[in-house]
Amino acid sequence: MSISGPLEVFRQLYRNLRSQKLRTFLTTFGIVWGTVAVSLLLAFGQGLHKSMIQSAAGLGDRIVIAWPARTSLPWEGIGKGRRLLMTEDDIGAIKQQALGLAGISSEYAKSFKVHNGNKTMMVDVSGVSPVFGTMRNLIPQEGGRFFDPLDMSDRRRVAFIGDAFAKDFLGEPNPVGKTFMLADSPFLVVGVLKPKEQDSSYSGRDKDKMFIPSTTFRAITGEKTMDDFIYKAGTPEGNKALTLDIRGILAKRLHFDPKDDQALMVWDTTDMFAFMDAFMLGFQLFLGIVGSLTLVVGGIGVSNIMNVVVEERTREIGIKMALGAKRGYVLRQFLLETMTLTGIGGALGLLLSAGICAVFPKFGLTEYVGVPLVSPSVAALTAGVLGFVGLLAGYFPARDAANLDPVIAMKL
Amino acid sequence: MNWPLIRRNGRNGANGNGAIIHMDGITKVYDTGKVKVEALRGIDLSVQKGEFVAIVGPSGSGKSTLMNLIGCLDTPTGGQFDLAGEAVAGLDRDQLADVRNRRVGFIFQNFNLLPQISAFENVEMPMLFGGVSKRERRERACELLERVGLGNRMDHKPTELSGGQMQRVAIARALAMNPDILLADEPTGNLDSASGGDIMTLFKNLWEQGGTLVVVTHDMALANRAGRVVEIRDGLIVRDTANAA
Ligand SMILES: Nc1ncnc2c1ncn2[C@@H]1O[C@H](COP(=O)(O)OP(=O)(O)OP(=O)(O)O)[C@@H](O)[C@H]1O
Ligand SMILES: [Mg+2]
């Protein structure tokens, strides 16, 4: 073909698009609409998924929580209903013997009166190990920290406090470095919880609580037996086996029937994740089907427009061929037009979706549905599919028109 | 300015005797499924370089069919057709497109301009398909539009022009590639007699400058201004006479 360089091609293209304003608009609109619909659908799905995972992880990242309770089966000559008492020695034994353990922390809990000047409040305090912080997703705000092994071994009077409690009790959002009185001793705030979504708990929301080293807790209370302990395996799938292992170790040390699942009560939060994963899979499947249908409907729309367009343009194609345009030129021009419209439509659709997602948090619904996240590849794919459908729908009639004798094409 | 219709590279008249059109027993049958229409039943026609031929005949006699064959817009059912010494029968679609682009300039009764683009861009179009450089296209399109008296209407769209003006744009477009022959199928059929007369005068000027023209018309007064009149009836040539100069 002897049509001159790429610049010329684009000048031609621009001229054609400009001269076919309505069809340019309709085709582009169809692609924009389809891209926006599918992108937003999946963006909101993604956002919801993420927010669900985040708030579920607010309790901790796939941890197991265990409470020593009362035996429900007789064992070694002792009747049922005996209360199990667990100490740090038992934790030490688990650390030594359990296979695949990634972290474990005891938890001692009690309500305390705390004083700040003449302000007095009641607060739920947990005595825990430093590893508890990461296991339970207790992330400090800027400038703070969770307590460390040194705080632990020196039984320092340091506290990591919830963000809501910080505001209520100390009157500021991030009062790191402040001291207050607990059980007649001064305590130093070393970290304040970074606000987080938490959709489940077992002893109150973390934002209202206070955490101190378990050694300090035991020193000021004289407490020897823990309320509960949390642990996790190296992999989420390992939790089940690990729980079995720990139950066995404790059964031997505390003398209860290893088959007695009431003696040690266990909450494996991975069950919750498993449910959520199943739910999300179903949800994504639903979105996928709706998205595909949207694509099909959009594709039919775009291909209808293309079809009408080619019919409308058969005369134009005839005239051009009468003037010496070759088949290849006619088809290439058509392909280029469709591709350009697809590109523009896809880009506009992506921008529009991103814009909607950007202003969406302003409506204050993110707490329930999360922050929608547009995926450029989804938008590109959608626009591509729509463009391809349009191309197919337009290509064959265009080819037919280009195959006619010019005199017939001109008469149509 | 001189404005010859003769090709710059002088490729015309390749068979030596200067016959631009040579037709031998050309037939055209329209097969519409149920009925077969024999539009042309054996046309023998030769047109030499520099001739101005008027084709006349009653409606439905096959004039347009013949013109479309000459212009390679359609293909004959039978017979031999050479255009500028080259057999058309063996050409494929793209080669036919090239022939239409370089050898023939076609003018239609209903103008067949592209309505969305300007007069200038319409005239430029065949040169685009012919691979003419941008600068040359500009110059030539301007020159041609000036020549047909539309120098001040170049940026107008066809819809903003009168019938006579549209037909002059179409003539400028037909001349754009410097064709061997200019074909016009009832170019004045949609025009009032005054603008029709202008168009006819334009053709006569082209002829006097050495161009070759074949024009279909119903108007005997116009036909008599041509050098030769060919009359068709029922798909056959029934009269072929030279006019006295
Ligand atoms: N595409 C077609 N399909 C079927 N028959 C056709 C077709 N085109 C023309 N014809 C028939 O061929 C015959 C010649 O038609 P043509 O258009 O060549 O006549 P014409 O001399 O140009 O007439 P007019 O002066 O009215 O333009 C007519 O009988 C017409 O009906
Ligand atoms: Mg006719």
XYZ file of C-alpha atoms and ligand atoms in Angstrom:
689
model
C 0.000 0.000 0.000
C 1.306 3.357 -0.892
C -0.452 5.385 1.781
C 2.179 7.655 3.294
C 3.646 7.616 6.810
C 2.028 7.117 10.206
C 1.336 10.812 10.662
C -0.804 10.776 7.568
C -2.652 7.721 8.823
C -3.502 9.514 12.045
C -4.572 12.654 10.250
C -6.949 10.492 8.233
C -8.101 8.731 11.359
C -8.780 12.000 13.132
C -10.672 13.256 10.122
C -12.849 10.160 10.026
C -13.589 10.143 13.720
C -14.364 13.835 13.687
C -16.661 13.414 10.730
C -18.567 10.581 12.440
C -19.220 12.306 15.727
C -22.280 10.329 16.764
C -20.827 6.940 16.059
C -17.513 7.886 17.640
C -19.415 8.988 20.698
C -21.647 5.916 20.861
C -18.858 3.410 20.406
C -16.620 5.141 22.906
C -19.493 5.474 25.328
C -20.267 1.754 25.051
C -16.693 0.840 25.841
C -16.395 3.414 28.629
C -19.616 2.198 30.173
C -18.658 -1.468 30.045
C -15.195 -0.760 31.419
C -16.549 1.331 34.282
C -19.222 -1.218 35.162
C -16.883 -4.189 35.266
C -13.976 -2.319 36.883
C -16.132 -0.879 39.626
C -17.817 -4.188 40.273
C -14.506 -5.927 40.780
C -13.001 -2.928 42.586
C -15.734 -2.990 45.192
C -15.415 -6.751 45.482
C -11.684 -6.395 46.098
C -12.226 -3.614 48.611
C -14.779 -5.641 50.530
C -12.514 -8.680 50.550
C -9.591 -6.655 51.827
C -11.585 -4.947 54.537
C -13.031 -8.259 55.704
C -9.584 -9.801 55.949
C -8.244 -6.729 57.719
C -10.925 -6.602 60.353
C -10.785 -10.342 60.886
C -7.042 -10.028 61.319
C -7.717 -7.316 63.873
C -7.898 -10.080 66.434
C -4.671 -11.557 65.204
C -3.251 -13.212 62.182
C -4.525 -16.801 62.246
C -3.816 -17.427 65.914
C -5.297 -19.974 68.314
C -6.625 -18.908 71.722
C -6.818 -21.523 74.484
C -8.390 -21.403 77.935
C -7.605 -23.949 80.659
C -11.050 -24.898 82.033
C -12.668 -27.803 83.953
C -12.276 -31.489 83.120
C -15.359 -33.210 81.773
C -14.024 -36.797 81.906
C -12.590 -38.710 84.896
C -8.876 -39.484 84.582
C -6.374 -41.494 86.634
C -8.824 -41.942 89.474
C -9.818 -38.291 89.744
C -13.413 -37.345 89.041
C -14.554 -34.847 86.422
C -15.143 -31.144 87.072
C -11.607 -30.426 88.298
C -10.288 -26.976 87.459
C -7.027 -26.844 85.452
C -4.452 -24.338 86.617
C -1.679 -23.372 84.192
C 1.602 -21.657 85.019
C 4.601 -20.350 83.063
C 6.216 -23.775 83.561
C 3.543 -25.286 81.338
C 4.202 -22.665 78.663
C 7.917 -23.479 78.951
C 7.150 -27.180 78.450
C 5.058 -26.425 75.343
C 7.882 -24.271 73.955
C 10.281 -27.165 74.421
C 8.125 -30.023 73.199
C 5.498 -28.790 70.719
C 6.360 -29.245 67.051
C 5.929 -26.412 64.549
C 5.276 -23.716 67.139
C 5.894 -20.198 65.792
C 4.924 -18.188 68.871
C 3.178 -18.518 72.214
C 2.213 -16.091 74.960
C 0.369 -16.490 78.217
C -2.268 -13.901 79.118
C -3.206 -12.822 82.640
C -6.256 -10.577 82.872
C -7.672 -8.319 85.581
C -9.519 -5.031 85.907
C -7.545 -2.258 87.591
C -8.239 1.220 88.867
C -5.864 3.686 87.225
C -5.195 7.290 88.228
C -4.048 10.290 86.221
C -3.933 13.314 88.492
C -7.375 13.298 90.038
C -8.922 11.291 87.163
C -9.725 7.678 88.004
C -10.880 4.956 85.617
C -11.367 1.202 85.499
C -9.502 -0.597 82.737
C -9.045 -4.211 81.662
C -5.348 -5.031 81.857
C -3.666 -8.009 80.226
C -0.242 -9.259 81.261
C 1.399 -10.766 78.184
C 4.750 -11.552 76.483
C 6.386 -9.235 73.889
C 5.501 -11.690 71.090
C 1.825 -11.119 71.902
C 2.060 -7.712 70.181
C 2.767 -9.045 66.701
C 0.603 -12.148 67.094
C -2.453 -10.088 67.975
C -1.716 -7.285 65.497
C -1.128 -4.686 68.201
C 0.692 -2.192 66.010
C 1.973 0.975 67.721
C 1.358 4.442 66.382
C 4.308 6.530 65.263
C 6.892 7.064 68.006
C 5.695 4.181 70.151
C 6.517 0.496 70.566
C 5.235 -2.690 72.112
C 7.235 -3.786 75.163
C 10.352 -5.858 74.555
C 12.178 -8.808 76.239
C 14.166 -6.409 78.416
C 10.965 -4.838 79.779
C 9.899 -8.399 80.395
C 12.991 -9.653 82.244
C 13.351 -6.439 84.292
C 9.616 -6.436 85.110
C 9.449 -2.816 84.053
C 6.335 -0.816 84.717
C 5.553 -0.008 81.110
C 2.212 -0.130 79.310
C 0.938 -0.405 75.761
C -2.559 1.120 75.700
C -5.525 1.119 73.349
C -6.162 4.264 71.312
C -9.682 4.881 72.671
C -8.495 4.430 76.242
C -5.582 6.812 75.564
C -7.978 9.540 74.566
C -10.406 8.924 77.410
C -7.889 8.576 80.157
C -4.910 10.708 79.175
C -6.759 13.166 76.961
C -4.588 12.842 73.899
C -4.409 10.411 70.985
C -0.759 9.404 71.305
C 0.478 10.053 74.867
C 3.780 8.129 74.573
C 6.115 9.003 77.453
C 3.342 9.958 79.886
C 3.044 8.267 83.257
C -0.015 7.301 85.300
C -0.654 5.363 88.496
C -1.662 1.681 88.551
C -1.788 -0.302 91.810
C 0.069 2.526 93.578
C 2.996 2.403 91.102
C 3.847 4.787 88.286
C 3.568 3.255 84.812
C 5.134 4.633 81.636
C 3.221 4.603 78.338
C 5.619 3.150 75.715
C 3.123 2.694 72.888
C -0.421 3.450 71.784
C -2.389 1.150 69.537
C -2.713 2.293 65.917
C -6.485 2.373 65.222
C -7.621 -0.860 63.534
C -10.691 -2.702 62.411
C -11.514 -5.541 64.767
C -14.661 -7.549 64.191
C -14.204 -10.122 66.938
C -12.690 -10.342 70.414
C -12.633 -12.537 73.508
C -12.035 -10.015 76.276
C -13.091 -6.610 75.037
C -11.835 -4.515 72.111
C -8.118 -3.797 72.081
C -8.777 -0.067 71.721
C -10.180 0.036 75.276
C -7.519 -2.123 76.870
C -4.058 -1.948 78.394
C -1.196 -4.420 77.971
C 1.739 -4.787 80.357
C 4.547 -7.375 80.617
C 3.265 -10.574 82.232
C 6.235 -10.565 84.627
C 5.220 -7.122 85.863
C 1.598 -8.266 86.072
C 2.546 -11.226 88.255
C 4.791 -9.106 90.444
C 2.089 -6.574 91.267
C -0.735 -9.096 91.627
C 1.041 -12.191 92.936
C -0.950 -14.163 90.377
C 0.564 -17.504 89.321
C -2.027 -19.027 87.031
C -2.906 -17.596 83.658
C -6.352 -16.907 82.233
C -5.530 -18.048 78.723
C -2.708 -18.348 76.249
C -2.418 -17.754 72.523
C -0.217 -19.524 70.002
C 0.223 -20.091 66.315
C 1.969 -22.575 64.073
C 4.492 -21.687 61.380
C 1.802 -22.106 58.733
C -1.966 -21.590 59.095
C -2.542 -25.229 58.114
C -0.281 -26.309 60.992
C -2.604 -24.970 63.677
C -4.746 -28.117 63.836
C -1.825 -30.479 64.446
C -0.183 -28.041 66.816
C -3.348 -27.847 68.921
C -3.437 -31.632 69.149
C 0.204 -31.652 70.197
C -0.300 -29.002 72.875
C -3.385 -30.778 74.214
C -1.275 -33.932 74.609
C 1.584 -32.151 76.375
C -0.772 -30.430 78.802
C -2.781 -33.626 79.401
C 0.380 -35.315 80.609
C 1.505 -32.391 82.808
C -1.903 -31.470 84.245
C -3.280 -35.011 84.332
C -6.426 -34.981 82.230
C -7.762 -37.186 79.452
C -6.189 -36.035 76.145
C -9.593 -36.760 74.551
C -11.256 -34.307 76.960
C -11.805 -31.295 74.734
C -13.670 -29.423 77.504
C -10.615 -29.330 79.765
C -8.738 -27.073 77.401
C -11.079 -24.854 75.391
C -9.667 -23.794 72.074
C -10.662 -21.131 69.533
C -8.803 -21.575 66.287
C -9.303 -18.326 64.375
C -8.206 -20.001 61.143
C -11.695 -21.544 61.091
C -13.014 -18.026 60.732
C -10.606 -17.361 57.871
C -11.585 -20.591 56.210
C -15.220 -19.541 56.322
C -14.332 -16.123 55.006
C -12.258 -17.528 52.183
C -15.173 -19.739 51.157
C -17.536 -16.799 51.359
C -15.229 -14.591 49.328
C -14.765 -17.294 46.723
C -18.530 -17.449 46.284
C -18.714 -13.680 46.224
C -15.951 -13.339 43.631
C -17.642 -16.013 41.544
C -20.872 -14.042 41.699
C -19.053 -10.847 40.710
C -17.312 -12.711 37.916
C -20.635 -13.912 36.503
C -22.244 -10.488 36.798
C -19.123 -8.947 35.241
C -19.171 -11.419 32.364
C -22.841 -10.740 31.715
C -22.115 -7.026 31.761
C -19.394 -7.663 29.213
C -21.727 -9.700 27.027
C -24.414 -7.014 27.146
C -21.830 -4.300 26.509
C -20.339 -6.349 23.696
C -23.724 -6.751 22.050
C -24.215 -2.995 22.332
C -20.854 -2.169 20.825
C -21.218 -4.726 18.056
C -24.677 -3.397 17.199
C -23.268 0.073 16.837
C -20.464 -1.282 14.679
C -22.903 -3.155 12.503
C -25.054 -0.110 11.929
C -21.961 1.908 11.282
C -20.686 -0.397 8.587
C -24.065 -0.479 6.868
C -24.130 3.260 7.026
C -20.643 3.438 5.646
C -20.978 0.941 2.833
C -21.620 3.824 0.448
C -18.567 5.651 1.733
C -16.509 2.488 1.294
C -17.899 2.160 -2.258
C -16.963 5.733 -3.133
C -13.469 5.331 -1.748
C -12.950 2.143 -3.706
C -14.283 3.833 -6.844
C -11.555 6.438 -6.326
C -8.900 3.759 -6.069
C -8.774 2.722 -2.407
C -7.698 -0.882 -2.016
C -9.394 -3.474 0.147
C -6.500 -3.497 2.596
C -6.746 0.255 3.054
C -10.453 0.120 3.826
C -10.059 -2.690 6.347
C -6.981 -1.252 7.979
C -8.618 2.097 8.405
C -11.563 0.379 10.013
C -9.370 -1.665 12.373
C -7.356 1.379 13.355
C -10.496 3.351 14.115
C -11.883 0.607 16.309
C -8.593 0.171 18.122
C -8.275 3.877 18.773
C -11.827 4.087 20.079
C -11.201 1.053 22.269
C -8.038 2.602 23.652
C -9.685 5.938 24.355
C -12.800 4.273 25.773
C -10.766 1.965 27.985
C -8.606 4.799 29.278
C -11.631 6.993 29.973
C -13.358 4.079 31.689
C -10.328 3.429 33.848
C -10.007 7.113 34.759
C -13.691 7.347 35.563
C -13.587 4.218 37.726
C -10.467 5.446 39.522
C -12.171 8.807 40.053
C -15.262 7.206 41.519
C -13.128 5.055 43.792
C -11.135 8.109 44.852
C -14.176 10.111 45.929
C -15.999 7.087 47.342
C -14.371 7.195 50.823
C -15.887 10.678 51.245
C -19.329 9.096 51.520
C -18.323 7.393 54.768
C -19.354 3.888 53.796
C -15.861 2.426 53.768
C -16.395 1.023 57.256
C -18.939 -1.386 55.818
C -17.734 -2.114 52.299
C -14.063 -1.194 52.447
C -12.101 1.010 50.042
C -12.707 -0.029 46.410
C -9.535 -0.687 44.453
C -9.499 -0.363 40.658
C -7.281 -2.792 38.832
C -5.865 -1.313 35.590
C -5.436 -4.779 34.150
C -9.135 -5.545 34.667
C -10.042 -2.264 32.959
C -7.654 -2.951 30.077
C -8.964 -6.478 29.714
C -12.586 -5.291 29.725
C -11.956 -2.583 27.154
C -9.973 -5.083 25.127
C -12.762 -7.642 25.126
C -15.357 -5.007 24.203
C -13.120 -3.645 21.478
C -12.466 -7.123 20.163
C -16.179 -7.920 20.064
C -16.792 -4.624 18.274
C -13.959 -5.376 15.898
C -15.333 -8.803 15.047
C -18.824 -7.405 14.680
C -17.560 -4.661 12.412
C -14.823 -6.501 10.579
C -16.964 -8.974 8.683
C -19.500 -6.492 7.318
C -16.631 -4.142 6.468
C -14.866 -6.951 4.642
C -18.071 -7.813 2.814
C -18.501 -4.192 1.800
C -14.908 -4.042 0.598
C -15.500 -7.212 -1.435
C -18.419 -5.699 -3.364
C -17.924 -4.121 -6.744
C -17.731 -0.383 -6.049
C -20.789 0.297 -8.152
C -22.905 -1.965 -5.944
C -21.450 -0.666 -2.700
C -22.196 2.894 -3.810
C -25.825 2.097 -4.543
C -26.471 0.547 -1.110
C -2.225 27.794 -16.683
C -2.019 24.818 -18.889
C -3.682 21.779 -17.492
C -3.241 18.757 -19.676
C -5.115 15.559 -19.163
C -2.306 13.590 -20.689
C -0.410 11.561 -18.147
C 2.929 13.016 -17.200
C 4.719 9.735 -17.664
C 3.049 9.243 -21.038
C 1.946 5.693 -20.322
C -1.269 6.076 -22.299
C -1.777 4.568 -25.720
C 0.379 1.602 -24.927
C -0.921 -0.256 -27.974
C 0.644 2.355 -30.207
C -2.446 3.502 -32.099
C -3.641 5.665 -29.182
C -6.870 3.723 -28.450
C -7.729 4.376 -24.839
C -10.839 2.235 -24.891
C -11.068 -0.881 -26.988
C -14.160 -3.069 -26.486
C -14.967 -6.186 -28.437
C -18.278 -8.030 -28.002
C -18.787 -6.835 -24.441
C -21.848 -8.286 -22.697
C -23.266 -7.718 -19.229
C -25.933 -9.896 -17.686
C -27.475 -9.020 -14.330
C -28.511 -12.227 -12.648
C -30.997 -11.344 -9.924
C -31.886 -14.939 -9.139
C -35.226 -15.249 -10.934
C -34.718 -12.956 -13.894
C -31.629 -12.454 -15.986
C -31.337 -8.961 -17.436
C -29.154 -8.653 -20.503
C -28.106 -5.028 -20.059
C -25.385 -5.135 -22.763
C -25.608 -7.591 -25.630
C -22.350 -7.208 -27.537
C -20.734 -3.785 -27.559
C -17.887 -3.022 -29.956
C -16.443 0.387 -29.168
C -13.106 2.121 -29.557
C -12.246 5.564 -28.231
C -9.022 7.232 -29.328
C -6.914 9.589 -27.269
C -8.266 13.134 -27.539
C -11.823 12.178 -28.442
C -14.951 13.629 -26.843
C -17.715 11.002 -27.084
C -21.318 11.551 -26.054
C -23.387 8.458 -25.292
C -27.140 8.809 -25.729
C -30.118 6.491 -25.609
C -33.422 5.886 -23.882
C -33.699 5.070 -20.220
C -32.738 1.488 -19.418
C -30.780 1.032 -22.640
C -27.533 0.230 -20.809
C -25.644 3.546 -20.804
C -24.744 3.492 -17.125
C -23.866 -0.177 -17.314
C -21.416 0.570 -20.119
C -19.894 3.523 -18.283
C -19.396 1.461 -15.114
C -17.581 -1.192 -17.154
C -15.340 1.391 -18.798
C -14.589 2.861 -15.378
C -13.737 -0.583 -13.934
C -16.387 -0.115 -11.253
C -18.013 -3.306 -12.475
C -16.864 -6.341 -14.449
C -18.295 -7.505 -17.804
C -19.924 -10.897 -18.263
C -18.223 -11.535 -21.610
C -16.087 -9.931 -24.325
C -12.695 -8.302 -24.531
C -11.908 -4.949 -22.926
C -8.579 -3.143 -23.111
C -8.057 0.096 -21.238
C -5.087 2.093 -22.464
C -3.770 -1.017 -24.150
C -4.059 -3.225 -21.091
C -6.538 -6.148 -20.824
C -8.765 -5.509 -17.833
C -10.104 -9.064 -17.550
C -6.993 -10.504 -15.952
C -6.644 -7.896 -13.209
C -7.303 -8.674 -9.555
C -9.207 -6.383 -7.215
C -6.221 -4.363 -6.090
C -4.948 -3.924 -9.636
C -8.423 -2.745 -10.656
C -8.310 -0.253 -7.789
C -5.014 1.023 -9.183
C -6.512 1.337 -12.664
C -9.472 3.306 -11.287
C -7.090 5.485 -9.351
C -4.611 6.276 -12.141
C -6.324 5.835 -15.486
C -9.925 6.930 -15.002
C -11.664 9.956 -13.564
C -15.321 9.204 -12.894
C -18.064 11.820 -12.530
C -21.458 10.670 -11.265
C -24.943 12.022 -11.728
C -25.396 12.223 -7.954
C -21.844 13.588 -7.374
C -20.870 10.892 -4.832
C -18.840 13.289 -2.725
C -18.077 12.314 0.863
C -20.454 14.591 2.782
C -18.470 14.831 6.013
C -15.275 16.310 4.669
C -14.446 19.565 2.874
C -14.277 20.140 -0.881
C -10.498 20.303 -0.576
C -10.316 16.969 1.242
C -12.632 15.372 -1.331
C -10.328 16.434 -4.142
C -7.297 15.263 -2.174
C -8.720 11.774 -1.592
C -7.725 9.972 -4.844
C -4.191 11.367 -4.461
C -4.082 9.889 -0.964
C -4.857 6.467 -2.422
C -2.347 7.112 -5.197
C 0.469 7.790 -2.740
C 1.028 11.406 -3.807
C 3.115 13.406 -1.334
C 1.338 15.778 0.983
C 2.872 18.903 -0.522
C 1.992 17.865 -4.026
C -1.548 16.954 -2.965
C -2.050 20.383 -1.473
C -0.784 22.194 -4.517
C -2.738 20.086 -6.953
C -6.019 20.193 -5.014
C -5.811 23.984 -4.720
C -4.907 24.340 -8.377
C -7.819 22.141 -9.495
C -10.389 23.844 -7.292
C -9.201 27.234 -8.584
C -9.520 25.914 -12.098
C -13.178 24.858 -11.648
C -13.922 28.225 -10.045
C -14.137 27.117 -6.429
C -10.956 28.705 -5.084
C -13.018 30.462 -2.428
C -15.010 27.390 -1.403
C -12.237 24.930 -0.577
C -13.123 24.504 3.090
C -16.846 24.128 2.471
C -18.493 20.791 2.980
C -20.509 19.415 0.040
C -23.740 20.095 1.927
C -22.828 23.778 1.948
C -22.503 23.888 -1.842
C -25.012 24.122 -4.700
C -25.523 21.230 -7.115
C -23.394 22.872 -9.805
C -20.641 23.582 -7.299
C -20.728 19.986 -6.032
C -20.380 18.699 -9.562
C -17.398 20.990 -10.111
C -15.780 19.580 -6.969
C -16.429 16.112 -8.399
C -14.748 17.132 -11.672
C -11.732 18.487 -9.804
C -11.582 15.189 -7.908
C -11.829 13.192 -11.157
C -8.891 15.166 -12.566
C -6.742 14.846 -9.449
C -4.697 11.861 -10.591
C -4.307 13.185 -14.136
C -6.301 10.314 -15.660
C -6.106 8.985 -19.219
C -9.831 9.414 -19.622
C -12.650 11.309 -17.970
C -15.981 9.468 -17.641
C -19.206 11.261 -16.747
C -22.599 9.559 -16.326
C -25.299 12.208 -16.774
C -23.198 14.855 -15.049
C -25.856 17.485 -15.644
C -28.863 15.296 -14.841
C -29.370 16.804 -11.395
C -28.568 20.363 -12.411
C -30.562 23.270 -13.802
C -29.818 24.167 -17.406
C -27.552 27.113 -16.549
C -25.193 25.125 -14.289
C -25.499 22.207 -16.699
C -24.279 24.465 -19.478
C -21.316 25.584 -17.322
C -20.311 21.973 -16.746
C -20.580 21.218 -20.460
C -18.403 24.227 -21.260
C -15.847 22.963 -18.756
C -15.790 19.593 -20.537
C -15.405 21.258 -23.899
C -12.413 23.232 -22.573
C -10.845 20.053 -21.295
C -11.305 18.446 -24.679
C -9.717 21.397 -26.436
C -6.717 21.085 -24.113
C -6.196 17.519 -25.329
C -8.300 15.498 -22.881
C -10.254 12.340 -23.662
C -13.869 12.310 -22.466
C -16.880 9.980 -22.546
C -20.106 11.596 -21.348
C -23.589 10.113 -21.028
C -26.383 12.618 -21.544
C -30.066 12.857 -22.359
C -29.713 16.344 -23.703
C -29.181 16.280 -27.503
C -28.061 19.908 -27.506
C -25.231 18.955 -25.158
C -24.508 15.786 -27.098
C -24.060 17.811 -30.256
C -21.236 19.797 -28.675
C -19.212 16.571 -28.427
C -17.055 15.306 -31.284
C -18.868 12.010 -31.668
C -22.259 10.647 -30.652
C -22.862 7.001 -29.842
C -26.478 5.882 -29.476
C -27.420 2.781 -27.494
C -30.711 0.876 -27.566
C -31.441 -2.359 -25.735
C -27.815 -2.989 -24.971
C -26.530 -2.512 -28.518
C -24.880 0.383 -30.331
C -27.354 1.489 -33.015
C -25.644 4.671 -34.212
C -22.077 6.014 -34.039
C -21.561 9.333 -35.838
C -18.980 12.099 -35.821
C -20.333 15.641 -35.402
C -19.282 18.253 -37.878
C -16.775 20.483 -36.131
N -27.758 -3.938 -10.485
C -28.673 -4.293 -11.402
N -29.344 -5.442 -11.251
C -30.249 -5.834 -12.158
N -30.542 -5.156 -13.258
C -29.890 -3.991 -13.471
C -28.932 -3.497 -12.545
N -28.440 -2.329 -13.017
C -29.084 -2.086 -14.171
N -29.960 -3.070 -14.453
C -30.805 -3.187 -15.648
O -29.969 -3.100 -16.769
C -30.582 -2.338 -17.763
C -29.683 -1.163 -18.133
O -29.594 -0.271 -17.031
P -28.759 1.045 -17.066
O -28.740 1.611 -15.705
O -27.458 0.762 -17.689
O -29.620 1.970 -18.016
P -29.398 3.496 -18.439
O -29.251 3.508 -19.885
O -28.296 4.046 -17.655
O -30.743 4.156 -17.998
P -31.004 5.630 -17.428
O -30.977 6.531 -18.618
O -32.364 5.556 -16.835
O -29.947 5.908 -16.468
C -31.904 -1.888 -17.195
O -32.912 -2.763 -17.701
C -31.778 -2.061 -15.739
O -33.007 -2.419 -15.158
Mg -28.041 5.551 -16.173
